[in-house]
XYZ file of N, CA, C and O in Angstrom:
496
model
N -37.209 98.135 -4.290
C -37.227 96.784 -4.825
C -35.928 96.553 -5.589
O -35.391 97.304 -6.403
N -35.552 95.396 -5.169
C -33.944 94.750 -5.821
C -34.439 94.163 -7.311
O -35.612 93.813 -7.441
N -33.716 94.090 -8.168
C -34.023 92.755 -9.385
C -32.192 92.345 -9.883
O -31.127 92.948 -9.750
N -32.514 91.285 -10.364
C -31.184 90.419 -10.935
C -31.251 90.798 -12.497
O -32.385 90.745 -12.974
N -30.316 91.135 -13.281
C -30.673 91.262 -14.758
C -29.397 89.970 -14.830
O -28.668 89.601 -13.909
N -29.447 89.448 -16.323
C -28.862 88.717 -16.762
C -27.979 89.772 -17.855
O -28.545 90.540 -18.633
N -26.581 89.635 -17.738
C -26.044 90.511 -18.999
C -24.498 89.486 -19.399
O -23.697 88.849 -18.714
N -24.665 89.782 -20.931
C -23.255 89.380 -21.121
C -21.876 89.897 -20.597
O -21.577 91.062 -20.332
N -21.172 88.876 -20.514
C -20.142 89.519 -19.801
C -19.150 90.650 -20.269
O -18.605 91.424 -19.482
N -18.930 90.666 -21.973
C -18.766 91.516 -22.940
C -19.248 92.632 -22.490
O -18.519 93.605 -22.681
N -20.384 92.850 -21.874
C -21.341 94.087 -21.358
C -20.999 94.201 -20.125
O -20.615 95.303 -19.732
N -21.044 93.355 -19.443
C -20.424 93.896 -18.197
C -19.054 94.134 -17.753
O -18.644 94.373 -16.617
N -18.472 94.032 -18.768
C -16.849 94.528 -18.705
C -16.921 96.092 -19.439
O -16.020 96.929 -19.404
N -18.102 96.215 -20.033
C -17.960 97.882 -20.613
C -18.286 98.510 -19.410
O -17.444 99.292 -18.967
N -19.499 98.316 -18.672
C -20.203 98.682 -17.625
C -18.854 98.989 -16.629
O -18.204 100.014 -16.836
N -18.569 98.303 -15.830
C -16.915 98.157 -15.049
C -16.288 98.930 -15.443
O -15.825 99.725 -14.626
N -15.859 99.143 -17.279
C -14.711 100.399 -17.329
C -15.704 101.264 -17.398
O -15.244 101.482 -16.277
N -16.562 101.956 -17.552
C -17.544 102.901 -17.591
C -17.783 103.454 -18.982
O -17.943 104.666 -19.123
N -17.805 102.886 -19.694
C -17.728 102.936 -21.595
C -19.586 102.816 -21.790
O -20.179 103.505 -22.620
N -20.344 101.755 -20.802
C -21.800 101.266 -20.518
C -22.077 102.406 -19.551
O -21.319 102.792 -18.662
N -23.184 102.848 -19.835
C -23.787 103.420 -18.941
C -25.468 103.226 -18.497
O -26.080 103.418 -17.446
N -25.844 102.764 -19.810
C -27.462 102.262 -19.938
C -27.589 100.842 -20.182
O -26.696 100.316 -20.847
N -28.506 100.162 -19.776
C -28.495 98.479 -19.947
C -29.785 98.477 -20.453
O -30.698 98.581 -19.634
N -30.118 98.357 -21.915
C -31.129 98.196 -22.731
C -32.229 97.190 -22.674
O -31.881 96.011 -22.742
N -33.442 97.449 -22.564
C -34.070 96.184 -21.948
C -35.532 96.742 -23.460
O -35.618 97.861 -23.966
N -36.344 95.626 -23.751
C -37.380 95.804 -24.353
C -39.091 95.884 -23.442
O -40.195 96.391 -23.643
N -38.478 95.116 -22.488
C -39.620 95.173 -21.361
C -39.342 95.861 -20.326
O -38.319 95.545 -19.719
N -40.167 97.004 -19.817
C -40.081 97.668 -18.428
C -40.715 96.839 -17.119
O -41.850 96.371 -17.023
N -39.546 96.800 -16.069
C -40.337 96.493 -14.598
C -41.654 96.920 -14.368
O -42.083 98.061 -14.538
N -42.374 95.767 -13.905
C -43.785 96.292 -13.466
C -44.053 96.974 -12.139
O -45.107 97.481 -11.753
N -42.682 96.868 -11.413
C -42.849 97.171 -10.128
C -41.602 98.307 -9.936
O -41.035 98.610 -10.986
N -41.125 98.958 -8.706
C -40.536 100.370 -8.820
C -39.266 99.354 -8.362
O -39.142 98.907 -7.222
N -38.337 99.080 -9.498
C -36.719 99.018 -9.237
C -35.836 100.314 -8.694
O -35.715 101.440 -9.176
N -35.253 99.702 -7.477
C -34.279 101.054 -7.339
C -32.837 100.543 -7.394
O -31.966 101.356 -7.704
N -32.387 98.862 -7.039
C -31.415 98.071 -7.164
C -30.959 97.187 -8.226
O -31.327 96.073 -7.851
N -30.548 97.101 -8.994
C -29.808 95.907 -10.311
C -28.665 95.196 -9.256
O -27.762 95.676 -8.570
N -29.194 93.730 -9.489
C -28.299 93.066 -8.991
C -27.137 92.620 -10.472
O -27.665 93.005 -11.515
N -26.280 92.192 -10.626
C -25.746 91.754 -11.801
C -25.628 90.741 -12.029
O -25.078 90.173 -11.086
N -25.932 89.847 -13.129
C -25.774 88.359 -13.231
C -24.762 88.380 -14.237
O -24.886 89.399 -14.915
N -23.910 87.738 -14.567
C -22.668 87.839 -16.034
C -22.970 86.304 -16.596
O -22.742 85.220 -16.060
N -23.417 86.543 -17.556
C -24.398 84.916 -17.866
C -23.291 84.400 -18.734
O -22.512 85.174 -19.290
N -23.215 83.107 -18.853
C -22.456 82.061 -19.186
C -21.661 82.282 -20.310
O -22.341 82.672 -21.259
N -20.186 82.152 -20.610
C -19.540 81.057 -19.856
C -18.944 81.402 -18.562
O -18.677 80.386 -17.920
N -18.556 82.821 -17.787
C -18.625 83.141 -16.952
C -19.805 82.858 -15.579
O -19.370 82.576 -14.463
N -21.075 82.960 -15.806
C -21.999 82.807 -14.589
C -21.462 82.913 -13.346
O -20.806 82.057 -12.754
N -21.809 84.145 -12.927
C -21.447 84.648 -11.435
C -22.329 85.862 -11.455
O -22.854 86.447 -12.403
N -22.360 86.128 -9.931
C -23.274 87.681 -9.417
C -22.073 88.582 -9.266
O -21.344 88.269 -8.325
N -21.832 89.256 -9.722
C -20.565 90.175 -10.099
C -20.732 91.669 -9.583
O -19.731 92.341 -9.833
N -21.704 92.331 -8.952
C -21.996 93.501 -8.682
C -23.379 94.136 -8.723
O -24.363 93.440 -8.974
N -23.463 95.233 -8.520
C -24.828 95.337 -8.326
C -24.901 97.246 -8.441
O -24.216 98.094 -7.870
N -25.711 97.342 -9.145
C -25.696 99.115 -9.115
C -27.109 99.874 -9.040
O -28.101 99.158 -8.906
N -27.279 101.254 -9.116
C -28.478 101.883 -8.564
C -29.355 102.517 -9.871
O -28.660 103.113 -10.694
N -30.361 102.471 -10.061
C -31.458 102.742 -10.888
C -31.117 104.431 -11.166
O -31.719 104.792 -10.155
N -30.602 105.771 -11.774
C -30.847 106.637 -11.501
C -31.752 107.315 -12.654
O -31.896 108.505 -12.934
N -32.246 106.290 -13.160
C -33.529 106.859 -14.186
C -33.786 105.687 -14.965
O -32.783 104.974 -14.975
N -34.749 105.202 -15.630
C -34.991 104.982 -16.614
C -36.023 105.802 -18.137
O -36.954 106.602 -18.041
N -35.581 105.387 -19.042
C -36.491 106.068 -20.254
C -36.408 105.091 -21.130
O -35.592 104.182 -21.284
N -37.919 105.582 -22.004
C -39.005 104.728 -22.336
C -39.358 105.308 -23.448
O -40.131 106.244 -23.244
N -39.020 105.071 -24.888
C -39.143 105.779 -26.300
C -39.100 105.076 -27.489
O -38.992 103.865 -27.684
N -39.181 105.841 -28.122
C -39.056 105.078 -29.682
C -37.501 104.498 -29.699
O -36.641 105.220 -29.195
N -37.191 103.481 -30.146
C -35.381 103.371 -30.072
C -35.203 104.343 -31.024
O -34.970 105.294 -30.278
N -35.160 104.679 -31.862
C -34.636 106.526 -32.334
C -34.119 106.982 -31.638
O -32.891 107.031 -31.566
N -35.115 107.586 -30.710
C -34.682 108.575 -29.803
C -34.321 107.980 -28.415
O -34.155 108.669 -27.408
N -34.231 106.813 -28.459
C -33.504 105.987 -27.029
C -32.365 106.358 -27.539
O -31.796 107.283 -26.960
N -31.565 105.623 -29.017
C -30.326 105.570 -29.417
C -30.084 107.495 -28.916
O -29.367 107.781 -27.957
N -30.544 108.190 -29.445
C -30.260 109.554 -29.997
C -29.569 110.183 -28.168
O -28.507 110.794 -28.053
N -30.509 109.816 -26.955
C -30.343 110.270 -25.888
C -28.975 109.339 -25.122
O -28.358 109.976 -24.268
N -28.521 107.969 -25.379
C -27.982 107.479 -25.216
C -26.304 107.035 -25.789
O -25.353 106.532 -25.191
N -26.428 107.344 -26.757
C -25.372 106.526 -27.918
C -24.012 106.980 -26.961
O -23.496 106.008 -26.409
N -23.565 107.873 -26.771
C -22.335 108.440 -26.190
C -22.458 106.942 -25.086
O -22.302 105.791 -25.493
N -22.643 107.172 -24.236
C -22.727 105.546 -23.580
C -23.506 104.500 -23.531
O -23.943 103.980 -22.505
N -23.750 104.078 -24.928
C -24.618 102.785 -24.899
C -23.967 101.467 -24.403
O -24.515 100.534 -23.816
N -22.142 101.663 -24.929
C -21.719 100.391 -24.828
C -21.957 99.596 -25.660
O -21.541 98.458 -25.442
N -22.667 99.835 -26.864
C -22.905 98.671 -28.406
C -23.198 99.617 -29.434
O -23.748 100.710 -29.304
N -22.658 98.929 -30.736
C -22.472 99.708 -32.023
C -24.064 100.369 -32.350
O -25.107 100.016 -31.801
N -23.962 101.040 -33.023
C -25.600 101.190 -33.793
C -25.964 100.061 -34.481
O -27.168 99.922 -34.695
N -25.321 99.349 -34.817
C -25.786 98.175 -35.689
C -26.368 97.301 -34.562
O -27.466 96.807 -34.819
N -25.941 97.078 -33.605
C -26.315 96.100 -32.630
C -27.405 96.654 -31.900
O -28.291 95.987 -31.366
N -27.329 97.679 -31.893
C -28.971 98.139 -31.572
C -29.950 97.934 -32.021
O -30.978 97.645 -31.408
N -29.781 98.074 -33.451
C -30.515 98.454 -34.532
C -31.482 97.064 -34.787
O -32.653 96.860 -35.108
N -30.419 96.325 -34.486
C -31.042 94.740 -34.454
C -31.317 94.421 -33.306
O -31.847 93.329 -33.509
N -31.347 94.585 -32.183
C -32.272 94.194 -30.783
C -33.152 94.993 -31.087
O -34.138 94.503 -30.536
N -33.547 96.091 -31.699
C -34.419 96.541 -31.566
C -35.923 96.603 -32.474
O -37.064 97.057 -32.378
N -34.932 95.697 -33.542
C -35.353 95.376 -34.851
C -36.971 95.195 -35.202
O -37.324 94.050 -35.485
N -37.883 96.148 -35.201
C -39.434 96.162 -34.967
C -40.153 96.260 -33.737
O -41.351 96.001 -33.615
N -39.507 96.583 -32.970
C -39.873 97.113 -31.674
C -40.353 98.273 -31.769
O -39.761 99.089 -32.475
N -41.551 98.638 -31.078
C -41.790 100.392 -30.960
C -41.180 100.926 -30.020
O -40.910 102.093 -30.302
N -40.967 100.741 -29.413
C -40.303 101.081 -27.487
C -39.001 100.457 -27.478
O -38.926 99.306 -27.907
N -37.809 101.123 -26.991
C -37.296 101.357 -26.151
C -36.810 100.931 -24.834
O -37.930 101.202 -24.400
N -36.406 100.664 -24.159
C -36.425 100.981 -22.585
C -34.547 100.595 -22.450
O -33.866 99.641 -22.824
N -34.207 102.023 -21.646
C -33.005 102.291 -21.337
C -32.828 102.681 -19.730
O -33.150 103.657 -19.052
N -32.114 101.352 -19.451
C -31.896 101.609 -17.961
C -30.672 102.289 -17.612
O -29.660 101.592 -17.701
N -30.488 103.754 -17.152
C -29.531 104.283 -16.384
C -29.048 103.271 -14.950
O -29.635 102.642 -14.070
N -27.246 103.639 -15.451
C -26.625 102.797 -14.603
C -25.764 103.800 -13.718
O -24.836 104.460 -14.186
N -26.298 103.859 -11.964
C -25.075 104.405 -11.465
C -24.668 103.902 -10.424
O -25.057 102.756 -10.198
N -23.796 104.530 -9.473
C -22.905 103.434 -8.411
C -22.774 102.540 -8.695
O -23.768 101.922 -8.313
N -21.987 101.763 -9.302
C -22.186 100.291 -9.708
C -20.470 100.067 -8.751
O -19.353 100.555 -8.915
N -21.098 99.013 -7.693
C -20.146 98.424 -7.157
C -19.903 97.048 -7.298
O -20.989 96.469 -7.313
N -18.748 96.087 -7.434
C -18.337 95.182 -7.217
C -18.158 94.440 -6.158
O -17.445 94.836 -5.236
N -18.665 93.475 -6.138
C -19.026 91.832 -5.156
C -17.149 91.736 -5.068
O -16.506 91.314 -6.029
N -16.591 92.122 -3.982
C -14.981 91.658 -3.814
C -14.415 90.463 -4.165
O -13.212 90.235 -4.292
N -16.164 89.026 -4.456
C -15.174 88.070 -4.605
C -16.820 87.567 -5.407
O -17.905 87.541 -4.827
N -16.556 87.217 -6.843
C -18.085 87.135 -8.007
C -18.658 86.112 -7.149
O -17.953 85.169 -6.791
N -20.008 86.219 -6.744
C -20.904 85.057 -6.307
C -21.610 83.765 -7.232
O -22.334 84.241 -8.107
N -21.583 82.552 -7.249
C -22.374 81.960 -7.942
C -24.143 82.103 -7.190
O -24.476 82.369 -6.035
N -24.896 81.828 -8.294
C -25.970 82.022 -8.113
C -26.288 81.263 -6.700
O -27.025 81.910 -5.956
N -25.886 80.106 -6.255
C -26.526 79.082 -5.373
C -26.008 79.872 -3.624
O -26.562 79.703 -2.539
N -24.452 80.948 -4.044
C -23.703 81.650 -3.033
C -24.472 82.739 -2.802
O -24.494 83.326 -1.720
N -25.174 83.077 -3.858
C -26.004 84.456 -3.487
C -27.316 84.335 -3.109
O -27.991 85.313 -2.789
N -27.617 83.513 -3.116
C -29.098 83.371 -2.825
C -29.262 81.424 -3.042
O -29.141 80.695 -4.027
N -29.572 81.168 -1.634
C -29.530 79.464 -2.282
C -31.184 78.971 -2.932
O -31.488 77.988 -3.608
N -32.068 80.149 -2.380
C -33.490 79.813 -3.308
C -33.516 80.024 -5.031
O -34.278 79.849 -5.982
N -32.588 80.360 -4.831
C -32.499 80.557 -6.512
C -31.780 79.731 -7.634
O -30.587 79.650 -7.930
N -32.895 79.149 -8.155
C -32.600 78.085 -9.195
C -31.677 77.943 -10.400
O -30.909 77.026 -10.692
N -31.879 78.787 -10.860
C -31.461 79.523 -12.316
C -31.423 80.910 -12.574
O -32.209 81.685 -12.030
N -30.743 81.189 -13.199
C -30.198 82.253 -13.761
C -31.665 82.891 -14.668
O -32.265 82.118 -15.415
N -32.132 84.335 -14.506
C -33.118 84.811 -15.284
C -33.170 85.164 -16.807
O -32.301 85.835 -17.364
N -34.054 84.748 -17.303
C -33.562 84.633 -18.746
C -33.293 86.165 -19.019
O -32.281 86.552 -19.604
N -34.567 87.250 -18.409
C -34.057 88.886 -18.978
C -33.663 89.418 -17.421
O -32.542 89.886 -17.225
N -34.557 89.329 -16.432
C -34.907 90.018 -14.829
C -35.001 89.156 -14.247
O -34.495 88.207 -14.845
N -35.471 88.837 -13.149
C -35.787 88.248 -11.582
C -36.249 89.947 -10.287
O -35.691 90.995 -9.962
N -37.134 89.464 -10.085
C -37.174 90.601 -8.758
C -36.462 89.824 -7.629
O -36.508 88.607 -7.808
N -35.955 90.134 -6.752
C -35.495 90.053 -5.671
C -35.943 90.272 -4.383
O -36.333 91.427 -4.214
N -36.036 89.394 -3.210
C -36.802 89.734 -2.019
C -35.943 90.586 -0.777
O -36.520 90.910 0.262
């Protein structure tokens, strides 16, 4: 199963130099992701690449930060506050991540698709 995440583009320029390695989410897929499509949400908006699931984990952010930090791609402070009363976690491992040769707008990549997902989209 494919899904679209929505990420800042700030984030997806760490991701690209490889500084990102995990894409932090508070909600886990209900269904078995093996594809991230990439969305680079506004003022940019384009489908920019797309990379492969090679784990996810699911923890206290403690020990999300603790297994992650070397490549989170965001300060501890900025964690600290997305995560800000959350019990869980969820850290998506990022690998192969290839680039779209030329960024797609949403309507180029898929013309059933309306809008941009506020966190995910599954994909058909």
């Amino acid at each position: 199963m494919r899904a679209m995440l929505s990420i800042k583009p700030e984030f997806v320029k760490k991701i690209l130099l490889g500084q990102k390695k995990f894409e932090f989410r508070k909600v886990l897929f209900k269904q078995k992701v093996t594809t991230i499509v990439v969305y680079a949400t506004k003022p940019y908006g384009k489908v920019v690449g797309e990379f492969d699931v090679s784990n996810i984990l699911e923890d206290a952010p403690q020990s999300i930060w603790k297994q992650t930090s070397k490549y989170a791609g965001v300060s501890k402070a900025f964690f600290d506050d997305y995560y800000y009363k959350s019990e869980k976690a969820i850290a998506i491992e990022i690998s192969n991540f290839v680039t779209y040769s030329e960024p797609l707008t949403l309507k180029k990549f898929d013309h059933t698709i309306k809008s941009a997902p506020q966190s995910f989209m599954y994909l058909q």
